[in-house]
PDB file of C-alpha atoms and ligand atoms in Angstrom:
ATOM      1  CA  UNK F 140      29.501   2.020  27.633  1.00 49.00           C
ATOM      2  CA  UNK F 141      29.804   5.263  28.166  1.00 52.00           C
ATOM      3  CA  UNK F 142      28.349   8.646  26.988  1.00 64.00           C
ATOM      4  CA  UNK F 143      25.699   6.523  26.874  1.00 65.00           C
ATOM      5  CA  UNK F 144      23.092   9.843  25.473  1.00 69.00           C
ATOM      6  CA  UNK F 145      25.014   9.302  22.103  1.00 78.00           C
ATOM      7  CA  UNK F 146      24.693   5.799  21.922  1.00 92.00           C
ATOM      8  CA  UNK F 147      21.877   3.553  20.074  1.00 97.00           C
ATOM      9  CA  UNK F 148      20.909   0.268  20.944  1.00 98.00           C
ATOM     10  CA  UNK F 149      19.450  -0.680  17.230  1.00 98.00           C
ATOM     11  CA  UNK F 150      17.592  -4.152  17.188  1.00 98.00           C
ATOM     12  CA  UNK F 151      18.581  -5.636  14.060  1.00 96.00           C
ATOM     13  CA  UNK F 152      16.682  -8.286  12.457  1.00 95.00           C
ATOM     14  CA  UNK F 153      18.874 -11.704  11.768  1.00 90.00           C
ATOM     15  CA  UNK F 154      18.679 -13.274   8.461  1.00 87.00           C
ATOM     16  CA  UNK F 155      17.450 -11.785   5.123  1.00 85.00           C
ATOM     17  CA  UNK F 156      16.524  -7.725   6.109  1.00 93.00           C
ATOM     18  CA  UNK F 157      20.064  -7.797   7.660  1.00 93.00           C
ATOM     19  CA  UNK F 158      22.586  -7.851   4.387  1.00 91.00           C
ATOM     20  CA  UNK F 159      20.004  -4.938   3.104  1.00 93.00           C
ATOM     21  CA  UNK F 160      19.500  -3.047   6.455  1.00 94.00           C
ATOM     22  CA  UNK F 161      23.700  -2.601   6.884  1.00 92.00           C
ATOM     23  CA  UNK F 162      24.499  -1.968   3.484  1.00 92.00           C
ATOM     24  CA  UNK F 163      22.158   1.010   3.740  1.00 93.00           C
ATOM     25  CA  UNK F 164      23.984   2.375   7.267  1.00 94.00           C
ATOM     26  CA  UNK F 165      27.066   1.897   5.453  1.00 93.00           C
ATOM     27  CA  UNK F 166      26.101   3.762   2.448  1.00 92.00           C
ATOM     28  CA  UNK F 167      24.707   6.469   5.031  1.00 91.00           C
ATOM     29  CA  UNK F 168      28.313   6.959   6.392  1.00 90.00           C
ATOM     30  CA  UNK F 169      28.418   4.077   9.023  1.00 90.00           C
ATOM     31  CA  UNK F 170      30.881   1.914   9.700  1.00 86.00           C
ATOM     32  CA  UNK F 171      28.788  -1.362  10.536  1.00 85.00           C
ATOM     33  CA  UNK F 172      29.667  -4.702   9.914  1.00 79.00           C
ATOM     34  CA  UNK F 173      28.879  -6.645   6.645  1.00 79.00           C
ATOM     35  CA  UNK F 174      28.004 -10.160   7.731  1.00 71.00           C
ATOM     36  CA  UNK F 175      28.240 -10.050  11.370  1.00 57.00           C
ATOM     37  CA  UNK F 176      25.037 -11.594  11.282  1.00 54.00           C
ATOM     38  CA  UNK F 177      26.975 -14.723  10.048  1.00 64.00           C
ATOM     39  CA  UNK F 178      28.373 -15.348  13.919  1.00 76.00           C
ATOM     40  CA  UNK F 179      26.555 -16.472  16.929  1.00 82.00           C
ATOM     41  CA  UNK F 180      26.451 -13.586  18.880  1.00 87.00           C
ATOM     42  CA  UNK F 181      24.147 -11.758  19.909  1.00 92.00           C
ATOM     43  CA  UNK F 182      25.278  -8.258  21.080  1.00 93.00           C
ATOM     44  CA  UNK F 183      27.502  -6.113  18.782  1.00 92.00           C
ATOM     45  CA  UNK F 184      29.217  -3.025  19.710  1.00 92.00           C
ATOM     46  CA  UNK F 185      30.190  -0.892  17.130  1.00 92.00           C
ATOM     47  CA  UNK F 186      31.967   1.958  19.001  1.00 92.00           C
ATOM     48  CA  UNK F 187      32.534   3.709  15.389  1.00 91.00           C
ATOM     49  CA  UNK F 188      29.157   4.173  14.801  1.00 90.00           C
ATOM     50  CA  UNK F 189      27.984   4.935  18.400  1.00 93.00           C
ATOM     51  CA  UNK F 190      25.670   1.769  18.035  1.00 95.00           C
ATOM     52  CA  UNK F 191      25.003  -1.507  19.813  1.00 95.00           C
ATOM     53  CA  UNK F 192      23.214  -3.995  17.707  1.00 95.00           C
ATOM     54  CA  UNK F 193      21.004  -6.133  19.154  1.00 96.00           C
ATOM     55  CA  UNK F 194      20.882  -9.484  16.922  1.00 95.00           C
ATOM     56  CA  UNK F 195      16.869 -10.274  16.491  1.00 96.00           C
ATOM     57  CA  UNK F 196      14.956 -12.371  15.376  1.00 96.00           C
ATOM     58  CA  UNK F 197      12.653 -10.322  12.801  1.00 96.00           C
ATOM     59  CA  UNK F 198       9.394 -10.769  14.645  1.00 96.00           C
ATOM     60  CA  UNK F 199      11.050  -9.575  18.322  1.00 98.00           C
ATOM     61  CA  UNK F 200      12.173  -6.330  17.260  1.00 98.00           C
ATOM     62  CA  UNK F 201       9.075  -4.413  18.015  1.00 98.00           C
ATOM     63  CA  UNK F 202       9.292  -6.153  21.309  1.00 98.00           C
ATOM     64  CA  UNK F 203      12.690  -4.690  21.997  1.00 98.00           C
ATOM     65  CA  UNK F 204      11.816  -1.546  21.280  1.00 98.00           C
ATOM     66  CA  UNK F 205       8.540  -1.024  22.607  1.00 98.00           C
ATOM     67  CA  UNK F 206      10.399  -2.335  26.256  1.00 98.00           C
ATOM     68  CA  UNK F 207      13.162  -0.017  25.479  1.00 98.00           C
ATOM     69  CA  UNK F 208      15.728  -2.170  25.410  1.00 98.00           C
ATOM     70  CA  UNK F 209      16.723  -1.066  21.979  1.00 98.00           C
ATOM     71  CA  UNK F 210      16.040   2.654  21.454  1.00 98.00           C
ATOM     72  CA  UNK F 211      15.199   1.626  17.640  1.00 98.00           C
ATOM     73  CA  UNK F 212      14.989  -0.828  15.683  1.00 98.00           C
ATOM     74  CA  UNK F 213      14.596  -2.356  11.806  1.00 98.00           C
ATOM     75  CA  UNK F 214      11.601  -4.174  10.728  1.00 98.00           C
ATOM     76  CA  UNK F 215       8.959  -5.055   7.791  1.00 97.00           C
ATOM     77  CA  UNK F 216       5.928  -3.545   7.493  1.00 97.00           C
ATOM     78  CA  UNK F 217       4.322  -6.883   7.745  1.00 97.00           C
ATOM     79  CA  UNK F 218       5.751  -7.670  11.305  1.00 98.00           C
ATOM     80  CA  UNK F 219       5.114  -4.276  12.398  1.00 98.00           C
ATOM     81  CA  UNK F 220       1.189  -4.856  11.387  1.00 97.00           C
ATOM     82  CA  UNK F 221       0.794  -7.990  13.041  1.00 97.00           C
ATOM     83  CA  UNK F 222       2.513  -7.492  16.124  1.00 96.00           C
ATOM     84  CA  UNK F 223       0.745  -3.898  16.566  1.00 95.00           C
ATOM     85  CA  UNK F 224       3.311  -2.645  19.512  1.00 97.00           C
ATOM     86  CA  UNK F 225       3.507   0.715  20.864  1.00 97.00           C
ATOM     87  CA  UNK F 226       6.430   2.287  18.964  1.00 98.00           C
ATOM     88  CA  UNK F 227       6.816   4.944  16.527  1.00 98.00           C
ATOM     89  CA  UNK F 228       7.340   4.439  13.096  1.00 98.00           C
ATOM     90  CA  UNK F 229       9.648   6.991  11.889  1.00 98.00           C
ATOM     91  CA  UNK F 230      10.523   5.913   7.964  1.00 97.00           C
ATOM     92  CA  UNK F 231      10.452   3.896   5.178  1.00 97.00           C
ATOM     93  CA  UNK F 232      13.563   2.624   4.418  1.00 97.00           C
ATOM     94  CA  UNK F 233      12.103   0.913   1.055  1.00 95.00           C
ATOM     95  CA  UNK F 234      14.593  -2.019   1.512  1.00 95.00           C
ATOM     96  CA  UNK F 235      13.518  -5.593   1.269  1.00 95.00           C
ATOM     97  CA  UNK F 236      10.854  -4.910  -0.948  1.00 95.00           C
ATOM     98  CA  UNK F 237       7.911  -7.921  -1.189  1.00 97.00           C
ATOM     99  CA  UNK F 238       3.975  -8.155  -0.729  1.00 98.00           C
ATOM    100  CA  UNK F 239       1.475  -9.906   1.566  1.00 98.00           C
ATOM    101  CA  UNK F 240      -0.765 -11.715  -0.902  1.00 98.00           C
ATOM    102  CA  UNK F 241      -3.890 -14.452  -0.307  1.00 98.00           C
ATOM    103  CA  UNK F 242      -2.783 -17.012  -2.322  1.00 98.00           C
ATOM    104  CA  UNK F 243      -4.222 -20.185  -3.257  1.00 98.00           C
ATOM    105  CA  UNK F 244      -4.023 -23.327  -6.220  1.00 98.00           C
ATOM    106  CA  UNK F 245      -5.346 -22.042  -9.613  1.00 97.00           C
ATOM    107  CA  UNK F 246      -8.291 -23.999  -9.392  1.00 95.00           C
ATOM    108  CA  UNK F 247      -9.627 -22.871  -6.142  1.00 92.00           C
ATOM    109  CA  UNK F 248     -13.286 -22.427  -5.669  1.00 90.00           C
ATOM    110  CA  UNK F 249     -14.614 -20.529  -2.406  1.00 86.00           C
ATOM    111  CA  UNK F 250     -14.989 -22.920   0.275  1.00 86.00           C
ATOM    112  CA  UNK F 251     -18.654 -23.494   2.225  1.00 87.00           C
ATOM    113  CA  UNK F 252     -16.072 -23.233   5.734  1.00 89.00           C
ATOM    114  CA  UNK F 253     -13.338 -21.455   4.266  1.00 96.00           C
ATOM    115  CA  UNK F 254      -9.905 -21.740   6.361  1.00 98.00           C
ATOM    116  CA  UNK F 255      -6.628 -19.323   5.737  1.00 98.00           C
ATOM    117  CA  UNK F 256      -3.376 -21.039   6.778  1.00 98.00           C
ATOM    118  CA  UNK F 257      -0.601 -17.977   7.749  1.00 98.00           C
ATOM    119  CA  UNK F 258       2.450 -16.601   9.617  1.00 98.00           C
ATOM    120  CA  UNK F 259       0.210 -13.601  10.241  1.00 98.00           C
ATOM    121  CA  UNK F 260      -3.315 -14.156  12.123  1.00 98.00           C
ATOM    122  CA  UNK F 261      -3.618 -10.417  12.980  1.00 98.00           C
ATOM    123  CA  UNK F 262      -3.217  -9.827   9.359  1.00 98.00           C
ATOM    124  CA  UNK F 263      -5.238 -11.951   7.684  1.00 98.00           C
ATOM    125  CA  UNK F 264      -8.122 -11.917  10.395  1.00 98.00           C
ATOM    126  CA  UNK F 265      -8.440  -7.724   9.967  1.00 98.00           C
ATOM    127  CA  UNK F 266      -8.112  -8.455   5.659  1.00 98.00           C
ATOM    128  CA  UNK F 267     -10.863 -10.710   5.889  1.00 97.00           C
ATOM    129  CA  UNK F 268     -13.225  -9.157   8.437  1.00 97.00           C
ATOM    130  CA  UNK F 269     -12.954  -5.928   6.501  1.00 97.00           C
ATOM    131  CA  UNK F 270     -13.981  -7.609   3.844  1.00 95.00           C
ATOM    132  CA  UNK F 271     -17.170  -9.176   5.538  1.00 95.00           C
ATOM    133  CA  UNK F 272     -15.567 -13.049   4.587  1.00 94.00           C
ATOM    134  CA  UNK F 273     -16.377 -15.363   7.172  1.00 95.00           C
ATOM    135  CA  UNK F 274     -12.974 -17.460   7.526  1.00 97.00           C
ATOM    136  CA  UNK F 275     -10.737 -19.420   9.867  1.00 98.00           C
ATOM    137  CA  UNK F 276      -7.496 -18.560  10.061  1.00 98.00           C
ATOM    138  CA  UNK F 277      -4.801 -21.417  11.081  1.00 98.00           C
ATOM    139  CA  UNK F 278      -1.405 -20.504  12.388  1.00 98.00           C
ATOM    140  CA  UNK F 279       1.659 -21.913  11.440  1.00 98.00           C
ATOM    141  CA  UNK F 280       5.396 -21.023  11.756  1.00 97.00           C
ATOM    142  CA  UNK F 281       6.734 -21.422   8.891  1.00 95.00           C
ATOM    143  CA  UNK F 282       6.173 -23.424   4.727  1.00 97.00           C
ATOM    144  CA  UNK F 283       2.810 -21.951   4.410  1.00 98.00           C
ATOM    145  CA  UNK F 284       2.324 -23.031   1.047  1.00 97.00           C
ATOM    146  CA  UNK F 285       2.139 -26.392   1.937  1.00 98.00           C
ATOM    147  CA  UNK F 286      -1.387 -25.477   3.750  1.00 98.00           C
ATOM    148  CA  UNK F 287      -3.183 -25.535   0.283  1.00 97.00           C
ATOM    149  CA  UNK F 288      -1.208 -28.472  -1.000  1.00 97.00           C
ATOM    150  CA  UNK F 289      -1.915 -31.036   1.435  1.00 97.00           C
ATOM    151  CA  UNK F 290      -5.780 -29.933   2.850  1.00 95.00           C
ATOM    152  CA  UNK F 291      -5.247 -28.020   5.660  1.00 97.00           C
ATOM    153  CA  UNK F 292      -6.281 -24.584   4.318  1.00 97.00           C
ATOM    154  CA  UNK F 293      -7.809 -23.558   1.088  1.00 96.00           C
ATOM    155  CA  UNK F 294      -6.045 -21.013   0.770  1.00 98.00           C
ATOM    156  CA  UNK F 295      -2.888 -19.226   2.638  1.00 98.00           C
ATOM    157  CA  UNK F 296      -1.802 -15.156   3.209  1.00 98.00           C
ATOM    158  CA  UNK F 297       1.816 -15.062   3.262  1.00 98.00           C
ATOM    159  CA  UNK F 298       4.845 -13.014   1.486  1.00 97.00           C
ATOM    160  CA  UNK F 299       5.643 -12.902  -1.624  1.00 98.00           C
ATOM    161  CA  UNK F 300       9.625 -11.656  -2.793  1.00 96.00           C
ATOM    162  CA  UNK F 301      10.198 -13.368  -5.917  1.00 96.00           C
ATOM    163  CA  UNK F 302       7.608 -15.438  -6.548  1.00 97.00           C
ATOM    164  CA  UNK F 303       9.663 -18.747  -6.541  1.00 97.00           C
ATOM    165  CA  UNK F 304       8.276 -20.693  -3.885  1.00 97.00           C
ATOM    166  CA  UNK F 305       4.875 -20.188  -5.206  1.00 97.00           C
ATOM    167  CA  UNK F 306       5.859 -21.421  -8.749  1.00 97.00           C
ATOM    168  CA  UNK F 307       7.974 -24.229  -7.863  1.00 97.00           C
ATOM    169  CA  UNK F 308       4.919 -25.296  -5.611  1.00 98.00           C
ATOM    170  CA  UNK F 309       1.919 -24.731  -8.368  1.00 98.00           C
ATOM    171  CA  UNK F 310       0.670 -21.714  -6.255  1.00 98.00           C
ATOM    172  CA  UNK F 311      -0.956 -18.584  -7.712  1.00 98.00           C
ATOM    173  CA  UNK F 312      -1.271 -15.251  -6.236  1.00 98.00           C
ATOM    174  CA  UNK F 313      -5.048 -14.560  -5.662  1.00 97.00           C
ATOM    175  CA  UNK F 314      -5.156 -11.033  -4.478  1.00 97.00           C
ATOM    176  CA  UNK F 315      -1.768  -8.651  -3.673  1.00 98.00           C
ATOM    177  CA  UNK F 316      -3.224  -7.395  -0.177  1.00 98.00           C
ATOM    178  CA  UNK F 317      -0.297  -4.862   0.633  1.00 97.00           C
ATOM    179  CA  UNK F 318       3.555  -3.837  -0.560  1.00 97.00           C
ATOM    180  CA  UNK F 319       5.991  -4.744   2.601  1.00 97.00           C
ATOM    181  CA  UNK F 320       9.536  -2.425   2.977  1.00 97.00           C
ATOM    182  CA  UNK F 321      11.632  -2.245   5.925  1.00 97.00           C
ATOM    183  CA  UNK F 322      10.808   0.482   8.643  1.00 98.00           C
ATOM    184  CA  UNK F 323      12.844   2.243  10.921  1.00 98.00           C
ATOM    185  CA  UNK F 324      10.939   2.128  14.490  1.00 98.00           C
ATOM    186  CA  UNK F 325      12.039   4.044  17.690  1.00 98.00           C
ATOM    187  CA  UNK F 326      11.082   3.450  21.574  1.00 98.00           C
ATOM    188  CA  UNK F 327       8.647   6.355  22.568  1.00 98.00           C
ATOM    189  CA  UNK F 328      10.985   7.301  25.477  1.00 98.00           C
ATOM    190  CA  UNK F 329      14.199   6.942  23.729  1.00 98.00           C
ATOM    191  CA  UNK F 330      12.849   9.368  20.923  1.00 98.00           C
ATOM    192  CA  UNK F 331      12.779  11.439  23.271  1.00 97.00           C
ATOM    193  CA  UNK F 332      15.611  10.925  25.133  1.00 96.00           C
ATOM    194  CA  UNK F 333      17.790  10.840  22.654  1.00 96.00           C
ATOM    195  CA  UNK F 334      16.318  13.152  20.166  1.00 96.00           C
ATOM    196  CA  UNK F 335      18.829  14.811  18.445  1.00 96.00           C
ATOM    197  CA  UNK F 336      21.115  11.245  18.001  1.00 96.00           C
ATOM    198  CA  UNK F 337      17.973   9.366  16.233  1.00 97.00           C
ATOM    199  CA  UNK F 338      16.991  12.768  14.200  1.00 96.00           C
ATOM    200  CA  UNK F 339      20.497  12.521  12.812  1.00 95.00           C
ATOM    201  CA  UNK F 340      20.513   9.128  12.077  1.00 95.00           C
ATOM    202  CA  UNK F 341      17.126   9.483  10.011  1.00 96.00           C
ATOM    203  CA  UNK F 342      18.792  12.712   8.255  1.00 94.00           C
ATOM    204  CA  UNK F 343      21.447  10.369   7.284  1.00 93.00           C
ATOM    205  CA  UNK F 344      19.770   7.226   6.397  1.00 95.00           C
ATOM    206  CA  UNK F 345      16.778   9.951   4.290  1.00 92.00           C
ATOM    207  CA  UNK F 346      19.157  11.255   2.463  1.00 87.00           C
ATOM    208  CA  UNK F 347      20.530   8.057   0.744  1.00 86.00           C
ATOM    209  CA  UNK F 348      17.122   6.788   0.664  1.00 88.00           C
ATOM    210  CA  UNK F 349      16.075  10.009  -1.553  1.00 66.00           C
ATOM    211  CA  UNK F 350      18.803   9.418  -3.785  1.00 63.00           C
ATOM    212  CA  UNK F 351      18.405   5.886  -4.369  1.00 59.00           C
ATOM    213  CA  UNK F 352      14.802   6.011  -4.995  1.00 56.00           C
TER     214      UNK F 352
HETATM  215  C1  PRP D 580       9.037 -16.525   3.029  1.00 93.01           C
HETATM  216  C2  PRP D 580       7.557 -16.542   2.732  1.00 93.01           C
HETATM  217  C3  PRP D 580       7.474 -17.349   1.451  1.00 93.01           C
HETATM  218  C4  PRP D 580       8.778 -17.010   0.757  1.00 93.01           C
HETATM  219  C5  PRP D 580       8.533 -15.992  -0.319  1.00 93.01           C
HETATM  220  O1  PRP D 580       9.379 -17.704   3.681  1.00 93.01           O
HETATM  221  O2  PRP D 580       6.822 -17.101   3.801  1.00 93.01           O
HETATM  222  O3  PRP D 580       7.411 -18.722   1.731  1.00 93.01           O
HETATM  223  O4  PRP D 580       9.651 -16.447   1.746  1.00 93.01           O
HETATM  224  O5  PRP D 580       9.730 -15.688  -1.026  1.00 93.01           O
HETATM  225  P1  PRP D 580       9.845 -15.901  -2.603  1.00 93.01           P
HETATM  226  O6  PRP D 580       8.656 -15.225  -3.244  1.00 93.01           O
HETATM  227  O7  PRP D 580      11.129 -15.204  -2.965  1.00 93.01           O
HETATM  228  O8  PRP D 580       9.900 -17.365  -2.895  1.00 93.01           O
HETATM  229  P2  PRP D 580      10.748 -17.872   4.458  1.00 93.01           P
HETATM  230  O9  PRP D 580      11.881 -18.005   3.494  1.00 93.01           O
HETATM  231  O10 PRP D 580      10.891 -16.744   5.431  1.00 93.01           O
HETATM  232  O11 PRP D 580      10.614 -19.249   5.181  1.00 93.01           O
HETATM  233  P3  PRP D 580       9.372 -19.963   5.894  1.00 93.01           P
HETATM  234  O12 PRP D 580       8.643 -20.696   4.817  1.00 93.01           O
HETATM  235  O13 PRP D 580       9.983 -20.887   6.881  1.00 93.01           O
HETATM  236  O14 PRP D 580       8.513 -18.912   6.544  1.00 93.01           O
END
């Protein structure tokens, strides 16, 4: 690769931000790919653009970037909170819209040892303490709402989009914590690096976002 000062190495989260995330660089004037996240591989140059993406999955990017291995990268607010890396955050790209929410069953009663099942420990631990409630928070991976359903947690802190998976599973939404978007992050050295490349790609990508909104 060459002129590599003009050149970004954007981690791009696999899966459902992506669709959103390039459909907003192409309506900013770049020529990226539609559903390259549909292949298997990993690195995509995209000599058009003067990008290399980096195919991620969501919860690495801040990873990538803070290690400078991508110079920026695309992620929800939620990740960003509960991974808590050393990157900037330089805008809201207000795609992907959702909420982090404590949910629970409608009957739910507070619990003598109360435990929180959830994708996002950092999260729920700081919501909690803050709000001097004693709980234990459980990790899991992935189909948090079937914590409350089968025992293992009173209740659970996860996303909410569209509300589906909580209705289809007899799940109500206890308390909206926080509204998620997609963010556009940046390596501290590569901000500075490659200043003027990054400033014009938020120029771009702000002024669609102003429009739109
Ligand atoms: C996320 C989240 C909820 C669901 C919310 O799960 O954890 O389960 O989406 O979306 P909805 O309100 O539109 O139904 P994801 O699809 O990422 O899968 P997971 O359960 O494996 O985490």
């Amino acid at each position: 690769m060459q002129d590599w000062h003009n050149y970004l190495k954007v981690a791009m989260p696999k899966g459902r931000i992506y669709k959103q995330a390039s459909a907003l660089f192409r309506a900013a004037g770049l020529s990226v790919p539609e559903d390259e996240d549909q292949s298997r591989k990993l690195i995509i140059d995209i000599p058009e653009a003067r990008m290399q993406f980096i195919m991620a999955k969501p919860v690495d990017v801040p990873t990538y970037v803070e290690y400078g291995v991508a110079d920026i990268g695309i992620v929800g607010k939620d990740v960003l909170m509960e991974e808590n890396k050393d990157v900037y955050e330089l805008l809201d790209l207000g795609i992907a819209r959702c909420r982090m929410s404590v949910i629970g069953l409608p009957e739910w009663k507070p619990a003598t040892h109360p435990r929180v099942a959830t994708k996002y420990p950092n999260v729920a631990s700081q919501y909690f303490r803050e709000r001097g409630q004693q709980v234990e928070v459980i990790k899991l991976n992935g189909s948090i709402e079937l914590a409350p359903l089968i025992g293992l947690a009173d209740r659970i802190v996860d996303m909410v989009e569209t509300g589906t998976t909580l209705r289809e599973n007899g799940l109500i939404e206890l308390q909206e914590m926080f509204g998620i978007t997609s963010r556009l992050i940046a390596n501290r050295v590569s901000y500075r690096m490659k200043n003027e490349t990054i400033q014009q790609l938020c120029d771009q990508l702000q002024t669609y976002i102003a429009i739109k909104q």
